[in-house]
Amino acid sequence: MALEGGWKTRARCHVLGDDVPHDGGVMRFDFITGRVTDPALLIPELFNEIDPGLKTRIRPGDFIVAGKNFFCGKAHNNGMIAMKALGLRVLCESMPFRSFRAAIGVALPCLIQCKGIREFVQDGDELEVDFESGEVVNLTRGETRRYPAVARDIKTIVEEGGMQGLLAKWLADHPELATPA
């Protein structure tokens, strides 16, 4: 299964700051505690806590650019589910390990070691990003930077649709190990 839109994509970016929390930032806290996982319910609430107008500017396939410690706090995935449903992709300076694991678990493509990315782009810039090579081209400014690429094993998990997709593929390849229904 290939990543929808491919690993090299072109879209606008939306720039956030440092220490953006998932709970109460990317997604409303009551949706976290309510265990809401339906993308149709989550998408309208995405980023409302930090920028209520952002959802009107986001288009499917856009890039979310953040500084250090993106998705900080508890590693819930409700906002990540909404971002994946919109085909968004993440470029950030850093992300806590558990949050990165949750993002990959829902197949949300992320480049997480983009040092200085917020100085390289401005809100609304058009970018072309190759997640396989780590190359980020700011088409608006005519500049290019390289960051660490997505690791091959991470790429495989995302291409299979996250952990659920990977497990489904594994069970299809090993039907003798599946638990009878």
Coordinates of C-alpha atoms in Angstrom, one line a residue:
M1 CA 0.0 0.0 0.0
A2 CA 1.4 3.4 -0.9
L3 CA 1.1 6.6 1.0
E4 CA -1.8 8.7 -0.4
G5 CA -0.2 11.6 -2.3
G6 CA 3.2 9.9 -2.2
W7 CA 6.3 10.7 -0.1
K8 CA 7.1 13.8 -2.1
T9 CA 4.3 16.4 -2.0
R10 CA 3.7 20.0 -2.6
A11 CA 1.3 22.1 -0.5
R12 CA 1.0 25.2 1.7
C13 CA 2.3 25.3 5.3
H14 CA 0.8 26.5 8.5
V15 CA 3.3 27.5 11.2
L16 CA 2.8 26.9 14.9
G17 CA 5.1 27.6 17.8
D18 CA 7.0 25.6 20.4
D19 CA 5.4 23.4 23.1
V20 CA 2.1 22.9 21.3
P21 CA 0.1 20.4 23.4
H22 CA -2.1 17.8 21.9
D23 CA -4.7 17.9 24.7
G24 CA -6.2 21.3 24.9
G25 CA -4.1 22.6 21.9
V26 CA -4.4 20.4 18.8
M27 CA -7.6 18.9 20.1
R28 CA -10.2 19.9 22.7
F29 CA -9.7 18.1 26.0
D30 CA -13.3 17.0 26.3
F31 CA -12.9 15.1 23.0
I32 CA -9.9 13.3 24.5
T33 CA -11.7 12.3 27.7
G34 CA -14.8 11.4 25.7
R35 CA -12.6 9.1 23.6
V36 CA -14.0 10.5 20.3
T37 CA -12.2 8.9 17.4
D38 CA -14.6 9.6 14.5
P39 CA -12.7 11.9 12.0
A40 CA -16.0 13.6 11.0
L41 CA -16.4 14.8 14.6
L42 CA -12.7 15.5 15.2
I43 CA -11.9 17.6 12.1
P44 CA -14.1 20.6 13.0
E45 CA -12.4 20.9 16.4
L46 CA -8.8 20.6 15.1
F47 CA -6.5 23.4 16.3
N48 CA -9.5 25.4 17.7
E49 CA -7.8 25.8 21.1
I50 CA -4.7 27.5 19.7
D51 CA -6.0 29.2 16.5
P52 CA -9.7 29.1 15.9
G53 CA -9.3 30.4 12.3
L54 CA -6.7 27.8 11.3
K55 CA -9.3 25.2 10.2
T56 CA -10.7 27.6 7.6
R57 CA -7.2 28.0 6.1
I58 CA -6.2 24.3 6.1
R59 CA -6.6 22.4 2.9
P60 CA -6.3 18.6 2.6
G61 CA -2.6 17.7 2.1
D62 CA -1.2 20.8 3.7
F63 CA 1.9 20.8 6.0
I64 CA 1.7 21.7 9.7
V65 CA 5.1 23.2 10.7
A66 CA 5.9 23.4 14.4
G67 CA 8.9 24.1 16.6
K68 CA 10.2 22.2 19.5
N69 CA 8.1 19.7 21.5
F70 CA 5.1 19.4 19.1
F71 CA 2.3 17.3 20.5
C72 CA 3.7 17.7 24.1
G73 CA 1.9 16.2 27.0
K74 CA 0.0 12.9 27.0
A75 CA 0.3 10.9 23.8
H76 CA -3.3 10.8 22.8
N77 CA -4.1 10.4 19.1
N78 CA -7.5 12.1 18.6
G79 CA -6.0 15.1 16.9
M80 CA -3.6 12.9 14.9
I81 CA -6.6 10.9 13.6
A82 CA -8.2 14.2 12.3
M83 CA -4.9 15.3 10.8
K84 CA -4.5 12.0 9.0
A85 CA -8.0 12.1 7.7
L86 CA -7.2 15.5 6.2
G87 CA -4.0 14.2 4.6
L88 CA -2.0 16.7 6.6
R89 CA 1.8 16.1 7.2
V90 CA 4.0 17.3 10.0
L91 CA 7.4 19.1 9.9
C92 CA 8.7 20.0 13.4
E93 CA 11.9 20.6 15.3
S94 CA 11.1 17.9 17.8
M95 CA 8.3 15.7 19.2
P96 CA 8.2 13.6 22.3
F97 CA 8.9 9.9 21.6
R98 CA 5.4 8.7 22.7
S99 CA 3.7 11.3 20.6
F100 CA 5.9 10.3 17.6
R101 CA 4.9 6.7 18.2
A102 CA 1.2 7.6 18.3
A103 CA 1.5 9.7 15.1
I104 CA 3.2 6.8 13.3
G105 CA 0.6 4.4 14.8
V106 CA -2.2 6.3 12.9
A107 CA 0.0 6.7 9.8
L108 CA 0.5 10.5 10.1
P109 CA 3.7 11.3 8.1
C110 CA 6.2 13.3 10.2
L111 CA 9.7 14.8 9.8
I112 CA 10.7 15.4 13.4
Q113 CA 14.2 16.7 13.3
C114 CA 13.8 19.8 11.3
K115 CA 16.1 22.2 13.2
G116 CA 15.4 25.8 12.4
I117 CA 12.3 25.0 10.2
R118 CA 10.3 27.9 11.5
E119 CA 13.0 30.4 10.5
F120 CA 13.0 28.8 7.0
V121 CA 9.2 29.1 6.3
Q122 CA 6.4 31.5 7.0
D123 CA 2.7 30.8 7.4
G124 CA 1.2 30.2 3.9
D125 CA 4.4 29.4 2.1
E126 CA 4.2 26.8 -0.6
L127 CA 6.5 23.9 0.1
E128 CA 7.7 20.8 -1.7
V129 CA 8.8 18.1 0.8
D130 CA 10.4 14.8 0.0
F131 CA 10.0 12.7 3.2
E132 CA 12.3 10.0 1.7
S133 CA 15.3 12.3 1.3
G134 CA 14.5 14.9 3.9
E135 CA 14.6 17.7 1.3
V136 CA 12.3 20.7 1.9
V137 CA 12.0 23.2 -0.8
N138 CA 10.4 26.6 0.1
L139 CA 8.9 27.4 -3.3
T140 CA 7.8 30.8 -2.1
R141 CA 11.3 31.9 -1.2
G142 CA 13.3 29.7 -3.6
E143 CA 15.3 28.1 -0.9
T144 CA 16.1 24.4 -0.1
R145 CA 17.1 22.7 3.2
R146 CA 17.8 19.1 4.1
Y147 CA 16.7 17.4 7.2
P148 CA 16.9 13.7 8.4
A149 CA 14.6 11.6 6.2
V150 CA 11.9 9.2 7.4
A151 CA 13.5 6.0 8.5
R152 CA 12.8 2.9 6.3
D153 CA 11.0 1.0 9.1
I154 CA 8.8 4.1 9.9
K155 CA 8.0 4.5 6.2
T156 CA 6.8 0.9 6.1
I157 CA 4.5 1.4 9.1
V158 CA 3.0 4.5 7.6
E159 CA 2.6 2.9 4.1
E160 CA 0.7 0.0 5.7
G161 CA -1.8 2.4 7.3
G162 CA -0.3 2.6 10.8
M163 CA -0.3 -0.1 13.4
Q164 CA -3.8 -1.4 12.5
G165 CA -2.9 -1.7 8.9
L166 CA 0.4 -3.4 9.7
L167 CA -1.3 -5.9 12.0
A168 CA -4.0 -6.6 9.4
K169 CA -1.3 -7.3 6.8
W170 CA 0.6 -9.5 9.2
L171 CA -2.5 -11.5 10.0
A172 CA -3.4 -11.8 6.3
D173 CA 0.2 -13.2 5.7
H174 CA -0.1 -15.5 8.7
P175 CA -3.7 -16.7 8.9
E176 CA -2.8 -19.7 10.9
L177 CA -1.9 -17.4 13.8
A178 CA -5.2 -15.5 13.8
T179 CA -7.6 -16.1 16.7
P180 CA -10.8 -17.7 15.4
A181 CA -13.8 -15.4 15.5

